């Protein structure tokens, strides 16, 4: 029993440490919160429909693209359009996020001649549609993977 209690408190401590290290950003125009890992910074919020954040070495990026709801018929159509636009390859799986049609994908692509890899989430919302992108260069993907996920 004491052993289980120890693990329970250890788990709470670790979760609290992770949450305490995150910085929360609220984008009022699209009504969402985003928790950024400790040490990450605002990269570009000049256009709040394309808010970007990066790690301190600028080797990993998180970007949220926000659009008016009903911009797309489905999350799959959002996924297919972006995948085609950036010439990406990878896997995707549909799921429901708070009852909304969504797609989770792991994609590889080339940007400015650099091989990139990351996770993409497409949410076909009611008031807003969202594309969440978390990616890095393939050379640092393994070390940034946990933050991207």
Backbone as a ProteinNet text record, in pm:
[ID]
protein_1_A
[PRIMARY]
XXXXXXXXXXXXXXXXXXXXXXXXXXXXXXXXXXXXXXXXXXXXXXXXXXXXXXXXXXXXXXXXXXXXXXXXXXXXXXXXXXXXXXXXXXXXXXXXXXXXXXXXXXXXXXXXXXXXXXXXXXXXXXXXXXXXXXXXXXXXXXXXXXXXX
[TERTIARY]
82.4	0	87.1	193.5	281.4	353.1	385.1	452.9	363.6	235.6	142.3	123.7	120.1	103.8	225.3	343.9	464.7	457.2	416.6	406.2	299.1	192	84	137	209.3	264.2	372.4	450.9	552.3	487	380.8	308.3	251.7	191	136.3	247.6	361.2	473.8	521.8	537.3	586	487.7	359.9	259.5	255	263.9	265.6	387.4	501.3	624	611.8	554.4	537	440.9	327.5	227.4	280.9	351.5	406.8	509.1	576.7	676.9	619.5	491.9	429.6	379.6	379.8	324.4	197	93.3	-35.5	-59.5	-100.4	-135	-282.6	-350.5	-491.8	-505.2	-562.7	-588.6	-738.2	-773.2	-913.1	-992.9	-931.9	-1003.5	-1059.8	-992.1	-1037.1	-1075.7	-1070.2	-1116.9	-1051.3	-916.6	-847.5	-726.5	-689.1	-569.3	-467.4	-339.6	-232.3	-124.2	-89.2	17.8	149	244.2	374.8	475.3	559.5	659	753.1	801.9	899.1	1017.7	1064.6	1178.5	1139.2	1013.9	967.7	930.2	922.3	895.1	796.4	740	654.2	744.7	710.5	790.2	728.6	597.1	528.3	379.7	330.1	185.9	136.1	207.5	165.3	31.9	3.8	-124.3	-178	-275.2	-324.1	-392.9	-424	-480	-370.1	-244.5	-128.8	-25.5	-66	23.1	131.4	256.9	370.4	454.3	504.7	590.5	708.3	822.8	942.6	1022	1103.4	1193.1	1305.8	1387.7	1489.7	1593.8	1620	1718.3	1655.1	1524	1448.4	1457.3	1471.7	1478.7	1346.1	1249.8	1117.7	1012.8	904.1	800.1	663.2	579.5	437.5	362.9	271.7	192	46.1	-39.3	-183.3	-243.3	-306.4	-376.7	-524.8	-586.2	-727.3	-803.7	-919.4	-1003.3	-1148.2	-1229.2	-1371.3	-1427.9	-1519.4	-1584.4	-1652.2	-1665.7	-1726.6	-1640.1	-1511.2	-1420	-1398.4	-1411	-1392.8	-1513.7	-1539.1	-1648.8	-1614	-1483.8	-1442	-1296.1	-1256.5	-1116.2	-1029.1	-1082.4	-1006.4	-975.9	-1070.3	-1044	-937.1	-932.5	-826.9	-691.4	-689.7	-566.9	-517.5	-605.6	-565	-513.2	-577.3	-533	-393.5	-370.3	-238.4	-131.8	-164.4	-68.1	-24.3	-118.3	-87.8	-8.6	-49.2	15.1	162.9	197.8	338	411.9	342.2	405.2	446.2	364.2	397.9	357.2	427.6	395	388	298.1	288.5	155.5	124	2.8	-94.2	-223	-327.2	-437.4	-502.4	-612.7	-721.9	-846.9	-956.6	-991.3	-1042.3	-1089.4	-1187.1	-1254.4	-1342.7	-1276.2	-1274.2	-1223.6	-1339.6	-1384.9	-1502.6	-1620.9	-1636	-1746.7	-1725	-1606.5	-1578.3	-1494.9	-1527.7	-1454.6	-1309.2	-1212.7	-1071.2	-983.7	-860.5	-761.5	-629.2	-560.3	-426	-331.4	-220	-126.4	18.5	101.4	246.7	301	358.3	397.2	543.7	601.8	734.2	720.5	799.7	790.7	922	936.6	1055.4	1014	1086.5	1060	1191.6	1195	1317.2	1438.7	1419.3	1528	1564.3	1494.4	1522.7	1417.3	1462.4	1369.3	1311	1178.2	1106.2	1015.6	980.2	884.3	809	681	604.4	464.1	391	253.4	159.4	48.1	-50.8	-187.8	-265.6	-402.9	-494.3	-595.7	-692.8	-827.5	-887.9	-1015.5	-1116.4	-1221.8	-1330	-1432.3	-1421.6	-1504.6	-1632.6	-1707.4	-1832.9	-1807.8	-1744.6	-1716.2	-1582.9	-1487.7	-1355.7	-1304.1	-1224.7	-1151.5	-1005.5	-936	-797.9	-707.1	-584	-476.2	-365.2	-329.4	-220	-101.9	10.2	130.5	243.8	312.1	428.6	536.1	643.8	742.1	882.1	977.9	1119	1193.9	1319	1404.8	1427.8	1442.1	1458.9	1584.9	1686.1	1811.3	1795.5	1694.7	1672	1537.4	1475.7	1341.8	1339.6	1434.3	1435.3	1446.5	1529.4	1545.8	1429.3	1355	1240.6	1107.2	1110	988.4	889.1	933.6	841.5	773.1	844.9	784.2	684.8	714.2	624.3	492.4	503.5	383.5	304.1
-119.1	0	125.8	126.5	242.1	261.8	150.9	157.7	227.1	192	254.7	402.7	436.2	575.3	656.7	599.8	667.7	698.4	599	618.9	721.1	722.1	818.3	960.5	982.6	1114.9	1153	1056.8	1083.2	1126.9	1059.5	1095.5	1236.6	1269	1403.8	1507.9	1479.3	1572	1595.2	1487.5	1499.6	1576.4	1546.8	1618.2	1765.9	1796.1	1934.7	2006.7	1941.1	2002	2034.1	1942	1964	2078.1	2077.7	2182.2	2317.1	2321.2	2447	2505.3	2422.6	2470.6	2522.4	2499.3	2542	2685.5	2755.3	2889.3	2884	2946.6	2940.1	3067.7	3050.1	3162.1	3151.7	3264.6	3268.6	3353.6	3296.5	3370.1	3399.1	3518.4	3556	3554.2	3598.8	3608.1	3474.2	3365.4	3231.7	3146.2	3205.8	3145.5	3010.5	3010.2	2888.6	2922	2825.6	2832.4	2736.5	2771.7	2683.7	2685	2567.3	2554.8	2529.2	2619.4	2610.2	2557.8	2460.1	2407.4	2516.6	2496.9	2589.7	2604.1	2724.9	2750.7	2782.8	2760.1	2795.6	2942.4	2998.6	3142.3	3169.9	3288.7	3333.7	3355.7	3295.7	3309.7	3417	3406.6	3505.6	3503.4	3613.7	3628.7	3756.9	3800.2	3920.7	3896.8	3773.2	3733.1	3623.1	3656.5	3560.8	3439.2	3445.5	3326.9	3226	3266	3178.3	3198.7	3175.9	3194.8	3087.8	3129.9	3036.5	3051.6	2937.8	2932	2841.4	2866	2786.4	2760.6	2653.5	2627.9	2730.7	2734.8	2839.2	2834.5	2716.9	2706.2	2719.7	2743.7	2759.7	2637.5	2519.9	2396.6	2320.8	2366.2	2304.2	2415.2	2395	2497.4	2436.1	2513.8	2481.3	2596.5	2565.4	2669.4	2628	2724.5	2700.4	2790	2727.4	2801	2796.3	2913.3	2924.1	2984.6	2927.1	2974.9	2980	3051.1	3054.7	2913.5	2881	2750.8	2731.1	2607.7	2574	2615.3	2645.1	2672.4	2545.8	2431.8	2302.1	2213.5	2119.7	2025.1	1919.4	1888.3	1783.5	1804.7	1740.6	1745.1	1675.4	1570.8	1498.8	1588.4	1675.3	1765.9	1868.1	1910.2	1999.9	1929	1805.4	1724	1706.4	1665.5	1639.6	1765.7	1878.2	2003	2042.8	2039.1	2076.5	1976.2	1847.7	1744	1763.4	1791.1	1813.1	1942.5	2047.3	2178.2	2174.4	2100.8	2097	1972.8	1888.2	1769	1669.1	1655.2	1569.2	1424.7	1334.7	1192.7	1146.4	1051.7	998.8	930.5	915	844.9	941	907.3	987.4	895.8	939.2	862.2	959.9	930.6	1017.3	989.2	1091.1	1075.3	1188.4	1180.9	1287.5	1364.6	1496	1582.8	1666.7	1639.2	1707.9	1700.5	1585.3	1565	1624	1677.5	1740.2	1646.7	1643	1566.3	1614.1	1521.5	1558.1	1450.9	1488.9	1396.9	1421.9	1314.3	1320.7	1260.4	1328.2	1274.6	1294.9	1207.4	1211.5	1226.8	1343.7	1374.3	1414.6	1377.4	1421.8	1508.7	1615.5	1706.7	1783.4	1856.8	1938.7	2084.8	2165.8	2309.5	2383.2	2467.2	2542.3	2450.7	2333.8	2239.5	2154.8	2172.7	2097	1989.4	1869.3	1762	1787	1781.8	1810	1691.6	1681.5	1579.6	1632.5	1597.3	1642.7	1587	1635.9	1593.8	1707.2	1668.9	1765.3	1718.6	1811.4	1781.5	1878	1824	1901.5	1888.4	2000.7	1998.7	2079.7	2013.8	2079.7	2123.9	2249.7	2299.8	2365.1	2409.8	2478.1	2626.7	2692.6	2835	2860.4	2770.9	2785	2648.5	2647.4	2528.8	2552.2	2444.7	2458.8	2355.5	2398.6	2308.1	2333.1	2231.6	2241.2	2165.7	2233.7	2173.8	2182.7	2072.9	2069.5	1991.1	2058.5	1992.5	2044	1967.5	2005.8	1947.9	1988.6	1928.8	1782.9	1700.6	1556.8	1528.1	1612.2	1589	1607	1681.3	1701.2	1644.1	1570	1517.2	1430.8	1341.2	1251.2	1329.1	1432.1	1508.9	1604.1	1643.7	1734	1659.9	1533.1	1453.1	1469.5	1455.3	1462	1597.1	1704.6	1837.6	1855.8	1796.9	1807.7	1737.1	1622.5	1544	1611
0	0	0	84.5	89.7	-43.1	-108.3	-237	-340.1	-343.7	-436.7	-405	-276.9	-236.5	-281.8	-270.5	-315.2	-465	-545.6	-690.3	-724.4	-649.7	-671.3	-649.8	-538.3	-510.8	-610.6	-654.1	-755.5	-886.4	-924.2	-1046	-1036.1	-924.1	-905.3	-912.4	-849.8	-853.2	-996.8	-1072	-1210	-1296.6	-1284.1	-1362.9	-1326	-1197.6	-1152.8	-1206.7	-1208.2	-1259.4	-1407.4	-1482.3	-1625.7	-1651.6	-1582.2	-1602	-1556.7	-1444.4	-1393.6	-1489.4	-1567	-1659.5	-1789.9	-1813.4	-1938.2	-1925.4	-2037.1	-2041.5	-2125	-2074.1	-2142.1	-2222	-2346.9	-2433.2	-2469.2	-2463.1	-2500.5	-2625.4	-2728.3	-2852.3	-2854.6	-2810.9	-2791.4	-2922	-3031.2	-3158.5	-3204	-3169.1	-3208.7	-3088.7	-2969.8	-2845.6	-2815.8	-2808.3	-2767.1	-2680.5	-2598	-2514.8	-2572.2	-2557.1	-2600.3	-2492.2	-2442.6	-2343.7	-2416.7	-2397.3	-2462.1	-2359.6	-2396.8	-2301.2	-2249.2	-2128.8	-2070.1	-2165	-2181.8	-2269	-2412.3	-2447.1	-2581.5	-2581.5	-2699.8	-2712	-2824.2	-2819	-2928.2	-3048.5	-3158.5	-3280.4	-3370.6	-3392.4	-3475.3	-3443.5	-3391.5	-3369.9	-3436.4	-3538.9	-3611.5	-3681.6	-3717.8	-3774.7	-3683.5	-3598.8	-3499.5	-3561.1	-3688.6	-3754.1	-3787.3	-3766.1	-3789.3	-3678.3	-3555.1	-3440.2	-3438.9	-3417.7	-3419.2	-3293.4	-3246.1	-3128.2	-3162.3	-3099	-3129.3	-3002.1	-3008.5	-2895.8	-2900	-2794.9	-2783.4	-2895	-2949.7	-3057.7	-3196.5	-3199.7	-3324.3	-3415.6	-3355.6	-3434.1	-3434.6	-3355.5	-3351.8	-3346.6	-3418.2	-3429.6	-3405.2	-3337.1	-3324.2	-3387.5	-3479.3	-3543.7	-3539.9	-3511.4	-3512.5	-3619.6	-3717	-3821.1	-3786.6	-3776.2	-3739.7	-3856.1	-3883.3	-3992.7	-3946.7	-4018.8	-3986.9	-3997.8	-3908.6	-3914.1	-4048.7	-4086.7	-4215.8	-4334.5	-4309.7	-4421.3	-4502.9	-4436.7	-4501.3	-4470	-4557.4	-4536.7	-4432.9	-4422	-4328.7	-4289.9	-4180.9	-4139.5	-4243.3	-4305.4	-4407.4	-4527	-4565.2	-4677.5	-4639.8	-4512.5	-4465.1	-4476.4	-4427	-4430	-4573.7	-4662.8	-4801.7	-4869.2	-4843.5	-4906	-4856.9	-4726.3	-4674.5	-4716.3	-4707.5	-4746	-4890.7	-4978.5	-5119.6	-5138.2	-5067.2	-5080	-5041.7	-4935.5	-4891.8	-4942	-5019.1	-5074.6	-4967.9	-4865.1	-4751.4	-4774.5	-4704.3	-4704.1	-4560	-4533.9	-4398.5	-4375.1	-4248	-4207.5	-4141.6	-4152.2	-4088.9	-4039.4	-3933.1	-3876.6	-3830.5	-3865	-3819.2	-3673	-3604.2	-3466.6	-3437	-3324	-3281	-3168	-3178.1	-3072.9	-3023.6	-2902.2	-2846	-2942.5	-3003.8	-3096.5	-3234.5	-3259.1	-3388.7	-3474.5	-3601.7	-3701.3	-3703.4	-3683.6	-3675	-3739.1	-3769.7	-3825.6	-3754.2	-3713.6	-3656.9	-3759.2	-3786.8	-3886.2	-3845.4	-3896.8	-3880.5	-4021.6	-4052.2	-4189.3	-4201.1	-4313	-4351.4	-4474.9	-4482.1	-4596.2	-4608	-4714.9	-4736.9	-4736.8	-4659	-4651.1	-4671.5	-4771.8	-4804.9	-4817.6	-4876.9	-4899.2	-4778.3	-4666.7	-4544.1	-4521.3	-4486.7	-4454.7	-4316.6	-4307.4	-4184.1	-4151	-4022.7	-3981.1	-3859.9	-3853.3	-3738.3	-3735.3	-3636.8	-3614.5	-3651.6	-3713	-3757.3	-3709.3	-3657.7	-3615.9	-3689	-3750.5	-3826	-3755.9	-3718.5	-3647.1	-3725.9	-3768.6	-3840.5	-3736	-3693.8	-3585.3	-3631.8	-3534.4	-3562.5	-3588.1	-3490.9	-3505.7	-3574.6	-3553.4	-3614.7	-3656.8	-3763.3	-3805.3	-3766.1	-3727	-3681.5	-3746.6	-3774.4	-3810.9	-3710.4	-3633.9	-3537.4	-3595.7	-3606.7	-3663.6	-3562.4	-3539.2	-3451.2	-3524.8	-3565.6	-3650.9	-3624.3	-3674.4	-3663.3	-3782.4	-3792.9	-3894	-3859.1	-3960.7	-3938.8	-3856.4	-3866.6	-3793.4	-3642.3	-3597.7	-3453.5	-3409.3	-3498	-3468.1	-3342.4	-3327.4	-3211.2	-3079.7	-3077.5	-2952.9	-2925.3	-3027.4	-3008.9	-3006.6	-3036	-3050.2	-2935.3	-2812.3	-2698.8	-2687.6	-2718.4	-2714.3	-2828.2	-2942	-3055.7	-3028.4	-2965.5	-2936.2	-2825.7
[MASK]
+++++++++++++++++++++++++++++++++++++++++++++++++++++++++++++++++++++++++++++++++++++++++++++++++++++++++++++++++++++++++++++++++++++++++++++++++++++

